[in-house]
mmCIF file of C-alpha atoms in Angstrom:
data_model
loop_
_atom_site.group_PDB
_atom_site.id
_atom_site.type_symbol
_atom_site.label_atom_id
_atom_site.label_comp_id
_atom_site.label_asym_id
_atom_site.label_seq_id
_atom_site.Cartn_x
_atom_site.Cartn_y
_atom_site.Cartn_z
ATOM 1 C CA MET A 324 22.683 2.959 32.735
ATOM 2 C CA LEU A 325 20.707 -0.062 31.978
ATOM 3 C CA SER A 326 22.672 -3.321 30.877
ATOM 4 C CA ILE A 327 21.709 -5.595 27.729
ATOM 5 C CA LYS A 328 20.364 -8.091 30.240
ATOM 6 C CA GLN A 329 18.185 -5.688 31.906
ATOM 7 C CA ILE A 330 16.768 -4.187 28.452
ATOM 8 C CA THR A 331 15.970 -7.778 27.036
ATOM 9 C CA PRO A 332 12.996 -8.259 29.492
ATOM 10 C CA TRP A 333 11.713 -4.972 28.884
ATOM 11 C CA LYS A 334 11.872 -5.328 24.989
ATOM 12 C CA THR A 335 10.040 -8.729 25.399
ATOM 13 C CA ALA A 336 7.454 -7.039 27.560
ATOM 14 C CA LEU A 337 6.653 -4.474 25.226
ATOM 15 C CA PHE A 338 6.790 -6.608 22.195
ATOM 16 C CA ILE A 339 3.932 -8.835 23.931
ATOM 17 C CA LEU A 340 2.093 -5.913 25.181
ATOM 18 C CA MET A 341 2.064 -4.550 21.299
ATOM 19 C CA LEU A 342 0.986 -8.325 20.112
ATOM 20 C CA LEU A 343 -1.588 -8.752 22.781
ATOM 21 C CA PRO A 344 -4.307 -6.592 21.628
ATOM 22 C CA MET A 345 -4.005 -8.163 18.165
ATOM 23 C CA LEU A 346 -4.001 -11.870 19.319
ATOM 24 C CA LEU A 347 -7.051 -11.259 21.379
ATOM 25 C CA GLY A 348 -9.000 -9.453 18.378
ATOM 26 C CA LEU A 349 -8.070 -12.399 16.099
ATOM 27 C CA SER A 350 -9.030 -14.869 18.641
ATOM 28 C CA TYR A 351 -12.319 -13.216 19.291
ATOM 29 C CA GLY A 352 -13.111 -13.004 15.182
ATOM 30 C CA LEU A 353 -12.030 -16.678 15.015
ATOM 31 C CA LEU A 354 -14.226 -17.692 17.733
ATOM 32 C CA TYR A 355 -17.231 -15.403 16.171
ATOM 33 C CA SER A 356 -16.670 -16.555 12.601
ATOM 34 C CA PHE A 357 -16.742 -20.438 13.930
ATOM 35 C CA GLY A 358 -20.190 -19.569 15.853
ATOM 36 C CA VAL A 359 -18.566 -20.171 19.210
ATOM 37 C CA ILE A 360 -19.635 -16.628 20.385
ATOM 38 C CA GLY A 361 -21.970 -13.947 18.901
ATOM 39 C CA LEU A 362 -25.455 -12.681 19.264
ATOM 40 C CA LEU A 363 -27.173 -15.366 16.852
ATOM 41 C CA ASN A 364 -24.707 -18.062 16.763
ATOM 42 C CA THR A 365 -25.687 -21.402 18.450
ATOM 43 C CA GLY A 366 -22.665 -23.373 18.428
ATOM 44 C CA PHE A 367 -19.667 -24.781 16.421
ATOM 45 C CA THR A 368 -20.088 -24.493 12.771
ATOM 46 C CA THR A 369 -17.695 -24.155 9.670
ATOM 47 C CA GLU A 370 -21.018 -22.961 7.492
ATOM 48 C CA HIS A 371 -19.732 -19.030 7.595
ATOM 49 C CA TRP A 372 -16.214 -20.305 6.360
ATOM 50 C CA SER A 373 -17.499 -22.559 3.768
ATOM 51 C CA ASP A 374 -19.827 -19.471 2.464
ATOM 52 C CA VAL A 375 -16.767 -17.113 2.389
ATOM 53 C CA LEU A 376 -14.487 -19.793 0.751
ATOM 54 C CA LEU A 377 -16.776 -20.313 -1.977
ATOM 55 C CA ASN A 378 -17.773 -16.663 -2.489
ATOM 56 C CA PHE A 379 -16.477 -15.522 -5.627
ATOM 57 C CA SER A 380 -16.850 -11.890 -4.702
ATOM 58 C CA PHE A 381 -14.354 -12.345 -1.989
ATOM 59 C CA TRP A 382 -11.507 -13.602 -3.933
ATOM 60 C CA LYS A 383 -12.205 -10.821 -6.651
ATOM 61 C CA SER A 384 -12.013 -8.181 -3.927
ATOM 62 C CA LEU A 385 -8.859 -9.412 -2.423
ATOM 63 C CA LEU A 386 -6.988 -10.040 -5.787
ATOM 64 C CA PHE A 387 -8.317 -6.680 -7.037
ATOM 65 C CA SER A 388 -6.810 -5.033 -3.941
ATOM 66 C CA PHE A 389 -3.469 -6.729 -4.460
ATOM 67 C CA GLY A 390 -3.557 -5.605 -8.199
ATOM 68 C CA ILE A 391 -4.516 -1.860 -7.023
ATOM 69 C CA GLY A 392 -1.599 -2.054 -4.598
ATOM 70 C CA LEU A 393 1.041 -3.456 -6.938
ATOM 71 C CA ILE A 394 0.321 -0.825 -9.646
ATOM 72 C CA SER A 395 0.042 2.272 -7.024
ATOM 73 C CA VAL A 396 3.535 1.149 -5.571
ATOM 74 C CA GLY A 397 4.889 0.513 -9.131
ATOM 75 C CA ILE A 398 4.081 3.942 -10.429
ATOM 76 C CA SER A 399 5.395 5.653 -6.905
ATOM 77 C CA LEU A 400 8.675 3.557 -7.372
ATOM 78 C CA LEU A 401 9.395 4.669 -10.844
ATOM 79 C CA ILE A 402 8.585 8.363 -10.048
ATOM 80 C CA ALA A 403 10.562 8.171 -6.940
ATOM 81 C CA LEU A 404 13.449 6.421 -8.546
ATOM 82 C CA TRP A 405 13.589 8.868 -11.372
ATOM 83 C CA MET A 406 13.632 11.851 -9.006
ATOM 84 C CA VAL A 407 16.286 10.246 -6.803
ATOM 85 C CA VAL A 408 18.670 9.287 -9.603
ATOM 86 C CA ASN A 409 18.235 12.584 -11.511
ATOM 87 C CA TRP A 410 17.610 15.344 -8.822
ATOM 88 C CA HIS A 411 19.133 13.763 -5.648
ATOM 89 C CA ARG A 412 21.106 16.810 -5.110
ATOM 90 C CA ASP A 413 18.192 19.115 -5.675
ATOM 91 C CA LEU A 414 16.186 16.880 -2.945
ATOM 92 C CA ARG A 415 18.972 17.989 -0.199
ATOM 93 C CA ARG A 416 18.291 21.695 -0.463
ATOM 94 C CA GLY A 417 16.249 24.146 -2.716
ATOM 95 C CA LYS A 418 12.622 24.347 -3.344
ATOM 96 C CA LEU A 419 12.312 20.828 -4.462
ATOM 97 C CA SER A 420 13.204 19.600 -0.894
ATOM 98 C CA THR A 421 10.506 21.391 0.440
ATOM 99 C CA LEU A 422 7.902 20.535 -1.954
ATOM 100 C CA ILE A 423 8.278 16.762 -1.799
ATOM 101 C CA TYR A 424 7.129 17.264 2.155
ATOM 102 C CA LEU A 425 3.927 19.112 1.137
ATOM 103 C CA PRO A 426 2.054 15.758 0.057
ATOM 104 C CA LEU A 427 2.957 14.305 3.618
ATOM 105 C CA ALA A 428 0.690 17.113 5.295
ATOM 106 C CA PHE A 429 -2.458 15.748 3.487
ATOM 107 C CA PRO A 430 -4.458 13.073 5.203
ATOM 108 C CA ALA A 431 -5.807 10.162 3.122
ATOM 109 C CA THR A 432 -9.537 11.443 3.190
ATOM 110 C CA VAL A 433 -8.428 14.840 1.967
ATOM 111 C CA VAL A 434 -6.348 13.280 -0.916
ATOM 112 C CA GLY A 435 -9.361 11.257 -1.722
ATOM 113 C CA PHE A 436 -11.680 14.221 -1.788
ATOM 114 C CA PHE A 437 -9.090 16.256 -3.998
ATOM 115 C CA ILE A 438 -9.237 13.385 -6.431
ATOM 116 C CA PHE A 439 -12.997 13.087 -6.460
ATOM 117 C CA GLN A 440 -13.577 16.895 -6.824
ATOM 118 C CA SER A 441 -10.613 17.194 -9.513
ATOM 119 C CA PHE A 442 -11.369 14.148 -11.620
ATOM 120 C CA SER A 443 -15.187 12.942 -11.190
ATOM 121 C CA LYS A 444 -17.417 13.749 -14.344
ATOM 122 C CA ALA A 445 -18.863 16.894 -12.333
ATOM 123 C CA GLY A 446 -15.244 17.703 -11.236
ATOM 124 C CA PHE A 447 -12.676 20.644 -12.164
ATOM 125 C CA TRP A 448 -11.352 19.174 -14.998
ATOM 126 C CA SER A 449 -14.445 17.831 -16.523
ATOM 127 C CA ARG A 450 -15.853 21.453 -16.460
ATOM 128 C CA PHE A 451 -12.509 23.018 -17.724
ATOM 129 C CA LEU A 452 -12.550 20.676 -20.601
ATOM 130 C CA TYR A 453 -16.228 21.612 -21.401
ATOM 131 C CA GLN A 454 -15.463 25.243 -20.968
ATOM 132 C CA ILE A 455 -12.731 25.316 -23.305
ATOM 133 C CA GLY A 456 -14.524 23.076 -26.079
ATOM 134 C CA ILE A 457 -12.638 19.797 -25.837
ATOM 135 C CA ILE A 458 -15.478 17.745 -24.658
ATOM 136 C CA SER A 459 -19.152 18.702 -25.736
ATOM 137 C CA ASP A 460 -20.767 16.675 -22.732
ATOM 138 C CA ILE A 461 -19.947 15.994 -19.294
ATOM 139 C CA GLU A 462 -20.319 12.237 -20.096
ATOM 140 C CA ASP A 463 -17.709 12.546 -22.712
ATOM 141 C CA PHE A 464 -15.093 12.863 -19.701
ATOM 142 C CA PRO A 465 -13.227 9.587 -19.127
ATOM 143 C CA SER A 466 -14.111 7.734 -16.077
ATOM 144 C CA VAL A 467 -11.533 8.101 -13.528
ATOM 145 C CA VAL A 468 -13.166 8.117 -10.359
ATOM 146 C CA ASN A 469 -15.546 5.483 -9.176
ATOM 147 C CA ASP A 470 -14.361 3.333 -11.924
ATOM 148 C CA ALA A 471 -14.019 -0.260 -12.801
ATOM 149 C CA TYR A 472 -10.253 -0.232 -12.842
ATOM 150 C CA GLY A 473 -9.647 1.698 -9.784
ATOM 151 C CA ILE A 474 -7.720 4.671 -11.382
ATOM 152 C CA GLY A 475 -8.899 7.309 -8.720
ATOM 153 C CA ILE A 476 -7.709 4.893 -6.048
ATOM 154 C CA ILE A 477 -4.309 4.247 -7.717
ATOM 155 C CA LEU A 478 -3.952 8.055 -8.309
ATOM 156 C CA ALA A 479 -4.673 8.857 -4.785
ATOM 157 C CA SER A 480 -2.441 6.197 -3.420
ATOM 158 C CA SER A 481 0.536 6.886 -5.546
ATOM 159 C CA PHE A 482 0.036 10.754 -4.550
ATOM 160 C CA ILE A 483 0.488 9.515 -0.795
ATOM 161 C CA ILE A 484 3.345 7.016 -0.859
ATOM 162 C CA THR A 485 5.447 8.643 -3.483
ATOM 163 C CA PRO A 486 6.854 11.335 -1.172
ATOM 164 C CA PHE A 487 7.486 8.755 1.497
ATOM 165 C CA LEU A 488 9.305 6.593 -1.078
ATOM 166 C CA SER A 489 11.308 9.314 -2.305
ATOM 167 C CA LEU A 490 12.677 10.269 0.944
ATOM 168 C CA ILE A 491 13.517 6.623 1.693
ATOM 169 C CA LEU A 492 15.409 6.056 -1.375
ATOM 170 C CA LYS A 493 17.173 9.492 -0.971
ATOM 171 C CA GLY A 494 18.244 8.361 2.207
ATOM 172 C CA ILE A 495 19.676 5.109 0.642
ATOM 173 C CA PHE A 496 21.301 6.955 -1.998
ATOM 174 C CA GLU A 497 23.103 9.039 0.529
ATOM 175 C CA ASN A 498 24.012 6.214 3.273
ATOM 176 C CA GLU A 499 25.167 3.847 0.829
ATOM 177 C CA HIS A 500 27.606 6.216 -1.080
ATOM 178 C CA VAL A 501 26.070 5.320 -4.404
ATOM 179 C CA THR A 502 27.504 8.400 -6.040
ATOM 180 C CA LYS A 503 31.121 7.077 -5.321
ATOM 181 C CA PHE A 504 30.333 3.947 -6.844
ATOM 182 C CA GLN A 505 28.989 5.486 -9.906
ATOM 183 C CA HIS A 506 32.339 7.719 -10.227
ATOM 184 C CA ILE A 507 34.368 4.572 -9.860
ATOM 185 C CA ALA A 508 32.298 2.773 -12.276
ATOM 186 C CA LYS A 509 32.726 5.310 -14.887
ATOM 187 C CA SER A 510 36.449 5.622 -14.381
ATOM 188 C CA LEU A 511 36.790 2.056 -15.073
ATOM 189 C CA GLY A 512 34.839 2.490 -18.536
ATOM 190 C CA ALA A 513 31.377 1.807 -17.696
ATOM 191 C CA SER A 514 28.430 3.765 -19.734
ATOM 192 C CA GLN A 515 25.782 5.673 -18.174
ATOM 193 C CA ARG A 516 23.396 2.885 -18.684
ATOM 194 C CA GLN A 517 25.622 0.243 -17.091
ATOM 195 C CA VAL A 518 26.194 2.689 -14.312
ATOM 196 C CA LEU A 519 22.316 2.938 -13.698
ATOM 197 C CA MET A 520 21.371 -0.849 -14.543
ATOM 198 C CA LYS A 521 24.427 -2.310 -12.569
ATOM 199 C CA ILE A 522 24.948 0.053 -9.910
ATOM 200 C CA THR A 523 22.363 2.459 -8.809
ATOM 201 C CA LEU A 524 19.133 0.612 -9.529
ATOM 202 C CA PRO A 525 20.392 -2.693 -7.758
ATOM 203 C CA ILE A 526 21.762 -1.029 -4.384
ATOM 204 C CA LEU A 527 18.290 1.313 -4.108
ATOM 205 C CA LEU A 528 16.168 -1.572 -4.837
ATOM 206 C CA GLN A 529 17.959 -4.074 -2.615
ATOM 207 C CA LYS A 530 17.897 -1.683 0.267
ATOM 208 C CA ALA A 531 14.222 -0.687 -0.153
ATOM 209 C CA LYS A 532 12.817 -4.034 -0.678
ATOM 210 C CA THR A 533 11.120 -4.396 2.753
ATOM 211 C CA SER A 534 9.967 -0.679 2.614
ATOM 212 C CA LEU A 535 8.223 -1.462 -0.999
ATOM 213 C CA LEU A 536 6.536 -4.436 0.665
ATOM 214 C CA LEU A 537 5.157 -2.520 3.724
ATOM 215 C CA PHE A 538 3.568 0.134 1.046
ATOM 216 C CA LEU A 539 2.181 -2.492 -0.877
ATOM 217 C CA ILE A 540 0.425 -3.817 2.359
ATOM 218 C CA PHE A 541 -0.312 -0.342 3.376
ATOM 219 C CA VAL A 542 -2.269 0.315 -0.066
ATOM 220 C CA ILE A 543 -4.119 -3.282 0.038
ATOM 221 C CA GLY A 544 -5.209 -2.270 3.795
ATOM 222 C CA SER A 545 -6.395 1.293 3.096
ATOM 223 C CA TYR A 546 -9.976 2.070 3.378
ATOM 224 C CA GLU A 547 -10.905 5.971 3.136
ATOM 225 C CA ILE A 548 -9.747 6.167 -0.155
ATOM 226 C CA PRO A 549 -11.324 3.067 -1.807
ATOM 227 C CA LEU A 550 -14.605 4.051 0.189
ATOM 228 C CA LEU A 551 -14.373 7.365 -1.625
ATOM 229 C CA LEU A 552 -13.150 6.540 -4.976
ATOM 230 C CA GLY A 553 -14.011 3.172 -5.485
ATOM 231 C CA ARG A 554 -17.377 1.375 -6.659
ATOM 232 C CA GLN A 555 -19.561 -1.564 -5.313
ATOM 233 C CA ASN A 556 -18.057 -3.956 -8.012
ATOM 234 C CA PRO A 557 -15.324 -4.654 -7.670
ATOM 235 C CA LYS A 558 -14.489 -3.030 -4.274
ATOM 236 C CA MET A 559 -11.549 -3.417 -2.059
ATOM 237 C CA ILE A 560 -11.234 -5.889 0.343
ATOM 238 C CA THR A 561 -11.382 -3.447 3.533
ATOM 239 C CA VAL A 562 -14.552 -2.024 2.132
ATOM 240 C CA ALA A 563 -15.927 -5.498 1.420
ATOM 241 C CA ILE A 564 -15.244 -6.628 5.111
ATOM 242 C CA VAL A 565 -16.714 -3.415 6.638
ATOM 243 C CA ASP A 566 -19.768 -3.614 4.393
ATOM 244 C CA LYS A 567 -20.380 -7.216 5.610
ATOM 245 C CA ALA A 568 -19.983 -6.466 9.200
ATOM 246 C CA GLN A 569 -22.290 -3.296 9.091
ATOM 247 C CA ARG A 570 -25.093 -4.819 7.419
ATOM 248 C CA PHE A 571 -28.434 -4.997 9.290
ATOM 249 C CA ASN A 572 -28.294 -8.748 8.978
ATOM 250 C CA LEU A 573 -26.719 -10.051 11.925
ATOM 251 C CA ASN A 574 -25.944 -13.352 10.367
ATOM 252 C CA ASP A 575 -23.417 -11.822 8.058
ATOM 253 C CA ILE A 576 -21.241 -10.644 10.967
ATOM 254 C CA PRO A 577 -19.497 -14.401 11.133
ATOM 255 C CA GLN A 578 -18.561 -14.102 7.602
ATOM 256 C CA ALA A 579 -17.170 -10.678 8.075
ATOM 257 C CA TYR A 580 -14.857 -11.895 10.759
ATOM 258 C CA ALA A 581 -13.963 -15.145 8.788
ATOM 259 C CA MET A 582 -13.000 -12.531 5.626
ATOM 260 C CA ALA A 583 -11.040 -10.347 8.087
ATOM 261 C CA ILE A 584 -8.796 -13.411 9.280
ATOM 262 C CA LEU A 585 -8.417 -14.628 5.766
ATOM 263 C CA TYR A 586 -7.229 -11.057 4.690
ATOM 264 C CA VAL A 587 -4.634 -11.075 7.709
ATOM 265 C CA LEU A 588 -3.780 -14.699 6.681
ATOM 266 C CA PHE A 589 -2.971 -13.479 3.341
ATOM 267 C CA LEU A 590 -0.977 -10.594 4.325
ATOM 268 C CA LEU A 591 0.979 -12.471 6.943
ATOM 269 C CA PHE A 592 1.692 -14.991 3.946
ATOM 270 C CA LEU A 593 2.832 -12.047 1.545
ATOM 271 C CA PHE A 594 5.125 -10.796 4.192
ATOM 272 C CA PHE A 595 6.650 -13.956 5.369
ATOM 273 C CA GLY A 596 6.671 -15.308 1.709
ATOM 274 C CA PHE A 597 8.597 -12.183 0.537
ATOM 275 C CA GLN A 598 11.053 -12.339 3.382
ATOM 276 C CA ARG A 599 11.472 -16.140 2.746
ATOM 277 C CA LEU A 600 12.281 -15.488 -0.943
ATOM 278 C CA ALA A 601 14.781 -12.634 -0.361
ATOM 279 C CA LYS A 602 16.791 -14.972 2.179
ATOM 280 C CA LEU A 603 16.909 -17.768 -0.438
ATOM 281 C CA LYS A 604 18.102 -15.143 -3.164
ATOM 282 C CA THR A 605 20.909 -13.914 -0.793
ATOM 283 C CA LYS A 606 21.887 -17.318 -0.134
ATOM 284 C CA ALA A 607 22.169 -18.199 -4.201
ATOM 285 C CA TYR A 608 24.574 -15.165 -4.359
ATOM 286 C CA ALA A 609 26.552 -15.689 -1.481
#
């Protein structure tokens, strides 16, 4: 049996092995964006970074992606909380415990295609409402897919992450023995609303905060769904980066690398900023 002293070097080596490809990729992108390497680059320059930093479309895509992520995670969180608070017994057994796993079987591309076929102007619901006489023309159907507000992207993202979030919250609900705390609070005279606001929600949200942040990063970094359901303006940041990298103009590739590095820095700032805030909040309550 391995001792702790023997395991630690292996864990360090595994961590470095996992981190190394990412660091090599970032280093390559950084050198390419500064013109040090690359097909048409002629030497060190900050021109590509200036073009990206002064490009309004880049910041618009970044903020648009962040907003889509916040709304998608917010909707999923509300649905998952409602299900766990009201149906936590049914989620452990019965048909609901099986149905909750069903969306997990669909890849992101399939979900995006399903949303597109259901909610586009030529999709299922548009044709159905036309046949029953609720709309008189296909153009009367509201724009849900390829729209300016990313409604189709939000629908698809929420569909994907809600089951994951429900299972995480269900596990927290059971592991933290929330039911016992609820019974104690009620026996001391707390109302149903006080139990929900002072006991149930704080425990669930406190334990799930890191998972929520990871889901936010997942939605911001998704590519297939925005590609199918988004539009050219505004576009999600991942689509904007790939569009820039795959253009026929090779001079755009350094800008694509600069955008990718800024995107990674934004995610790191988001992750470590959130962790820092969480620690400060914990110290304040200590």
